[in-house]
Amino acid sequence: MKISFLILLLFIFFVSACNLPGGSGATQAPAPGESTGPCGDGVCSGPEDAQNCPTDCPSSPAGTSQPAPVHQGDAPLYLTTMTHMEGNFTDDRDQAVFLRHVEELRYGMDLAEEYNALLTIESEKPFARANTIWNLNIMAEARDRGFGVGTHCDFGFQSELMPVEQYAQFFAENKALVDALVGAENNLGCSGGGGVNDWAQAASMAGFKYLDGIVGMHYLSMPLENRPDSTWTDDYIRT
């Protein structure tokens, strides 16, 4: 009888010890994703964390910011290109020149596809006309292969000041030739056209949605205070 009573006392002692502060029962960590605290009381305390009680313990508490990401390895280098079929080309008069340019463009597109890159090919009048004259629409081919197409406007630098409506005709003539090759819906932008005239308004009036290839000569249409600094005079730009 005494032995049974002693065994019972020892059993009660060990069970009680497991539930005392500091005992193994009080320090057992909650399983991941399981909250044992008063989750939802607005206080992040006890065993609560962002995993088992995101309501009380947001991952980014108010007033704090996420640490800056640490980039491993080399960062990518992004390049943009415009391929200009220039106004002084003789493609519309010399088929051999045109075919050489076609071969070079196809090589460029093949190379770009190999590296998952995109080209934008913009044409002035001679090359655009040559697509029709020699019955080989390389501009449409570029469009169909997923490359960018547009118009090159290789004029304006030497132009005299004129009404914007008159200057818009220069843009419109170039645009019409490329529109006929790729469709107006695909010919939205123009490169070039900078000078003393209002090239932005003129290009817009001709139907272009954007201009690229902005260079120093485009500042000729702007007052000196809107140029990079006071050294950007007309003479500085022209020389």
Tab-separated table of C-alpha atoms in Angstrom:
chain	number	residue	atom	x	y	z
A	1	MET	CA	0.000	0.000	0.000
A	2	LYS	CA	2.813	2.387	0.935
A	3	ILE	CA	4.639	1.545	-2.303
A	4	SER	CA	1.540	2.315	-4.397
A	5	PHE	CA	1.047	5.619	-2.558
A	6	LEU	CA	4.688	6.660	-3.154
A	7	ILE	CA	4.413	5.845	-6.858
A	8	LEU	CA	1.254	7.975	-7.077
A	9	LEU	CA	3.002	10.920	-5.363
A	10	LEU	CA	5.983	10.692	-7.724
A	11	PHE	CA	3.663	10.630	-10.740
A	12	ILE	CA	1.803	13.748	-9.520
A	13	PHE	CA	5.144	15.507	-8.902
A	14	PHE	CA	6.467	14.874	-12.407
A	15	VAL	CA	3.198	15.901	-14.065
A	16	SER	CA	3.130	19.134	-12.046
A	17	ALA	CA	6.767	19.900	-12.872
A	18	CYS	CA	6.023	19.751	-16.600
A	19	ASN	CA	3.440	22.530	-16.216
A	20	LEU	CA	5.445	24.844	-13.929
A	21	PRO	CA	6.920	28.080	-15.386
A	22	GLY	CA	10.276	27.160	-16.836
A	23	GLY	CA	9.239	23.566	-17.346
A	24	SER	CA	9.343	21.883	-20.718
A	25	GLY	CA	5.622	22.476	-21.284
A	26	ALA	CA	5.962	26.274	-20.972
A	27	THR	CA	8.910	26.677	-23.335
A	28	GLN	CA	7.743	24.452	-26.153
A	29	ALA	CA	7.731	26.528	-29.362
A	30	PRO	CA	4.591	26.563	-31.491
A	31	ALA	CA	4.715	24.676	-34.724
A	32	PRO	CA	5.439	26.782	-37.818
A	33	GLY	CA	2.268	28.455	-39.040
A	34	GLU	CA	0.468	27.800	-35.721
A	35	SER	CA	-0.258	30.549	-33.205
A	36	THR	CA	-0.718	29.817	-29.521
A	37	GLY	CA	-1.039	33.465	-28.457
A	38	PRO	CA	-4.061	35.779	-28.497
A	39	CYS	CA	-3.947	36.351	-32.264
A	40	GLY	CA	-6.245	39.156	-33.302
A	41	ASP	CA	-5.831	41.372	-30.245
A	42	GLY	CA	-3.755	43.893	-32.193
A	43	VAL	CA	-0.578	43.189	-30.219
A	44	CYS	CA	2.306	41.199	-31.648
A	45	SER	CA	3.548	39.352	-28.563
A	46	GLY	CA	4.515	35.988	-27.205
A	47	PRO	CA	4.856	33.275	-29.805
A	48	GLU	CA	3.087	35.363	-32.474
A	49	ASP	CA	4.984	36.217	-35.618
A	50	ALA	CA	4.291	37.191	-39.222
A	51	GLN	CA	3.862	33.544	-40.140
A	52	ASN	CA	1.405	32.340	-37.509
A	53	CYS	CA	-0.409	35.652	-36.883
A	54	PRO	CA	-0.074	38.106	-39.784
A	55	THR	CA	-3.007	40.131	-38.402
A	56	ASP	CA	-1.020	41.224	-35.343
A	57	CYS	CA	2.467	40.872	-36.815
A	58	PRO	CA	2.629	42.266	-40.365
A	59	SER	CA	5.827	41.531	-42.224
A	60	SER	CA	6.547	45.273	-42.568
A	61	PRO	CA	5.249	47.134	-39.500
A	62	ALA	CA	4.061	50.693	-40.035
A	63	GLY	CA	6.893	53.184	-40.056
A	64	THR	CA	9.487	50.680	-41.197
A	65	SER	CA	10.765	49.870	-44.646
A	66	GLN	CA	11.880	46.702	-46.291
A	67	PRO	CA	15.653	46.239	-46.388
A	68	ALA	CA	17.243	46.957	-49.730
A	69	PRO	CA	17.513	43.813	-51.841
A	70	VAL	CA	20.934	42.308	-52.179
A	71	HIS	CA	21.755	41.611	-55.812
A	72	GLN	CA	23.910	38.633	-56.488
A	73	GLY	CA	26.017	38.331	-59.612
A	74	ASP	CA	26.247	40.696	-62.556
A	75	ALA	CA	23.482	43.209	-63.242
A	76	PRO	CA	21.974	43.219	-66.749
A	77	LEU	CA	23.024	45.883	-69.227
A	78	TYR	CA	20.207	47.313	-71.342
A	79	LEU	CA	20.887	48.896	-74.729
A	80	THR	CA	18.515	50.484	-77.207
A	81	THR	CA	19.168	50.873	-80.906
A	82	MET	CA	17.693	52.564	-83.953
A	83	THR	CA	18.721	51.403	-87.407
A	84	HIS	CA	18.386	54.294	-89.851
A	85	MET	CA	18.047	53.774	-93.575
A	86	GLU	CA	19.398	57.209	-94.416
A	87	GLY	CA	18.213	59.880	-96.796
A	88	ASN	CA	21.441	59.857	-98.822
A	89	PHE	CA	21.179	56.138	-99.632
A	90	THR	CA	20.748	55.167	-103.293
A	91	ASP	CA	18.564	52.083	-102.785
A	92	ASP	CA	15.821	53.409	-105.052
A	93	ARG	CA	18.300	53.824	-107.925
A	94	ASP	CA	20.645	50.895	-107.430
A	95	GLN	CA	19.152	47.465	-106.814
A	96	ALA	CA	22.502	46.018	-105.748
A	97	VAL	CA	22.753	48.584	-102.961
A	98	PHE	CA	19.213	47.775	-101.862
A	99	LEU	CA	19.822	44.022	-101.826
A	100	ARG	CA	23.007	44.491	-99.816
A	101	HIS	CA	21.071	46.505	-97.252
A	102	VAL	CA	18.379	43.813	-97.167
A	103	GLU	CA	21.026	41.173	-96.506
A	104	GLU	CA	22.523	43.276	-93.723
A	105	LEU	CA	19.132	43.878	-92.127
A	106	ARG	CA	18.302	40.178	-92.193
A	107	TYR	CA	21.650	39.388	-90.603
A	108	GLY	CA	20.924	41.947	-87.895
A	109	MET	CA	17.465	40.515	-87.241
A	110	ASP	CA	18.817	36.957	-87.103
A	111	LEU	CA	21.463	38.039	-84.613
A	112	ALA	CA	18.937	39.927	-82.501
A	113	GLU	CA	16.645	36.903	-82.360
A	114	GLU	CA	19.552	34.733	-81.241
A	115	TYR	CA	19.963	36.965	-78.183
A	116	ASN	CA	16.246	37.596	-77.628
A	117	ALA	CA	16.658	41.250	-78.592
A	118	LEU	CA	14.567	43.646	-80.653
A	119	LEU	CA	15.572	46.109	-83.344
A	120	THR	CA	13.797	49.219	-84.557
A	121	ILE	CA	14.292	49.932	-88.255
A	122	GLU	CA	13.386	53.420	-89.467
A	123	SER	CA	13.402	54.362	-93.137
A	124	GLU	CA	13.894	57.571	-95.075
A	125	LYS	CA	12.477	58.057	-98.588
A	126	PRO	CA	15.068	56.257	-100.782
A	127	PHE	CA	14.958	52.955	-98.921
A	128	ALA	CA	11.184	53.119	-98.468
A	129	ARG	CA	10.683	53.673	-102.193
A	130	ALA	CA	13.108	50.854	-102.994
A	131	ASN	CA	10.907	48.364	-101.135
A	132	THR	CA	8.233	49.014	-103.752
A	133	ILE	CA	10.475	49.543	-106.784
A	134	TRP	CA	12.334	46.250	-106.333
A	135	ASN	CA	9.248	44.374	-105.092
A	136	LEU	CA	10.803	43.296	-101.791
A	137	ASN	CA	9.107	44.656	-98.683
A	138	ILE	CA	11.791	44.145	-96.058
A	139	MET	CA	10.062	46.655	-93.779
A	140	ALA	CA	6.961	44.442	-93.631
A	141	GLU	CA	9.201	41.435	-93.073
A	142	ALA	CA	10.771	43.172	-90.073
A	143	ARG	CA	7.307	44.001	-88.744
A	144	ASP	CA	6.121	40.412	-89.170
A	145	ARG	CA	9.170	39.101	-87.326
A	146	GLY	CA	8.217	41.238	-84.338
A	147	PHE	CA	10.696	44.063	-84.747
A	148	GLY	CA	9.919	47.743	-84.498
A	149	VAL	CA	9.428	49.747	-87.678
A	150	GLY	CA	9.139	53.461	-88.195
A	151	THR	CA	10.137	56.505	-90.206
A	152	HIS	CA	13.443	58.299	-90.388
A	153	CYS	CA	13.164	62.050	-90.961
A	154	ASP	CA	16.577	63.114	-92.173
A	155	PHE	CA	15.806	66.808	-92.573
A	156	GLY	CA	15.475	70.020	-90.595
A	157	PHE	CA	19.008	70.921	-89.596
A	158	GLN	CA	19.516	73.283	-92.533
A	159	SER	CA	15.865	74.319	-92.942
A	160	GLU	CA	14.803	77.947	-92.669
A	161	LEU	CA	12.083	78.975	-90.240
A	162	MET	CA	8.633	78.353	-91.743
A	163	PRO	CA	4.995	77.960	-90.636
A	164	VAL	CA	4.465	74.756	-88.689
A	165	GLU	CA	1.862	73.570	-91.203
A	166	GLN	CA	4.446	73.790	-93.962
A	167	TYR	CA	7.065	71.981	-91.917
A	168	ALA	CA	4.553	69.236	-91.101
A	169	GLN	CA	4.442	68.357	-94.797
A	170	PHE	CA	8.043	67.158	-94.637
A	171	PHE	CA	7.074	64.664	-91.933
A	172	ALA	CA	3.879	63.679	-93.751
A	173	GLU	CA	5.693	62.839	-97.006
A	174	ASN	CA	8.107	60.491	-95.271
A	175	LYS	CA	5.364	58.934	-93.174
A	176	ALA	CA	3.164	58.167	-96.168
A	177	LEU	CA	5.900	56.089	-97.825
A	178	VAL	CA	6.438	53.929	-94.740
A	179	ASP	CA	2.700	53.716	-94.011
A	180	ALA	CA	2.268	52.081	-97.412
A	181	LEU	CA	4.795	49.399	-96.468
A	182	VAL	CA	3.829	48.493	-92.897
A	183	GLY	CA	0.471	50.161	-92.236
A	184	ALA	CA	-0.109	53.453	-90.460
A	185	GLU	CA	-1.021	51.586	-87.265
A	186	ASN	CA	2.531	50.210	-87.116
A	187	ASN	CA	4.316	53.392	-88.166
A	188	LEU	CA	3.855	55.544	-85.095
A	189	GLY	CA	7.244	57.145	-84.562
A	190	CYS	CA	9.861	59.185	-86.319
A	191	SER	CA	13.518	59.879	-85.653
A	192	GLY	CA	15.157	63.143	-86.653
A	193	GLY	CA	13.473	66.270	-87.964
A	194	GLY	CA	15.210	68.614	-85.529
A	195	GLY	CA	16.055	72.229	-86.324
A	196	VAL	CA	14.789	75.765	-85.844
A	197	ASN	CA	11.204	74.796	-86.648
A	198	ASP	CA	8.641	73.420	-84.217
A	199	TRP	CA	9.386	69.781	-84.909
A	200	ALA	CA	7.182	68.483	-82.081
A	201	GLN	CA	4.014	70.145	-83.377
A	202	ALA	CA	4.858	69.392	-86.990
A	203	ALA	CA	5.413	65.682	-86.351
A	204	SER	CA	2.179	65.470	-84.393
A	205	MET	CA	0.258	67.197	-87.167
A	206	ALA	CA	1.662	64.641	-89.625
A	207	GLY	CA	0.243	61.796	-87.527
A	208	PHE	CA	3.246	60.646	-85.518
A	209	LYS	CA	2.690	59.650	-81.899
A	210	TYR	CA	6.291	59.975	-80.725
A	211	LEU	CA	9.755	61.079	-81.808
A	212	ASP	CA	13.004	59.364	-80.937
A	213	GLY	CA	16.623	60.013	-81.747
A	214	ILE	CA	16.520	63.461	-80.142
A	215	VAL	CA	19.924	65.117	-80.583
A	216	GLY	CA	21.545	68.515	-80.168
A	217	MET	CA	19.996	70.039	-83.285
A	218	HIS	CA	16.527	69.697	-81.740
A	219	TYR	CA	17.479	72.422	-79.242
A	220	LEU	CA	17.640	74.940	-82.095
A	221	SER	CA	13.868	75.355	-81.814
A	222	MET	CA	14.077	76.223	-78.105
A	223	PRO	CA	15.007	79.461	-76.323
A	224	LEU	CA	18.422	79.462	-74.693
A	225	GLU	CA	16.990	79.241	-71.161
A	226	ASN	CA	15.429	75.876	-72.027
A	227	ARG	CA	18.669	74.356	-73.278
A	228	PRO	CA	21.097	72.383	-71.080
A	229	ASP	CA	23.085	75.527	-70.210
A	230	SER	CA	24.107	78.918	-71.590
A	231	THR	CA	26.897	77.449	-73.709
A	232	TRP	CA	24.363	75.726	-75.964
A	233	THR	CA	24.110	78.566	-78.449
A	234	ASP	CA	23.043	78.076	-82.061
A	235	ASP	CA	26.673	78.324	-83.171
A	236	TYR	CA	27.734	75.745	-80.590
A	237	ILE	CA	25.058	73.301	-81.770
A	238	ARG	CA	25.787	73.821	-85.457
A	239	THR	CA	29.519	73.327	-85.056
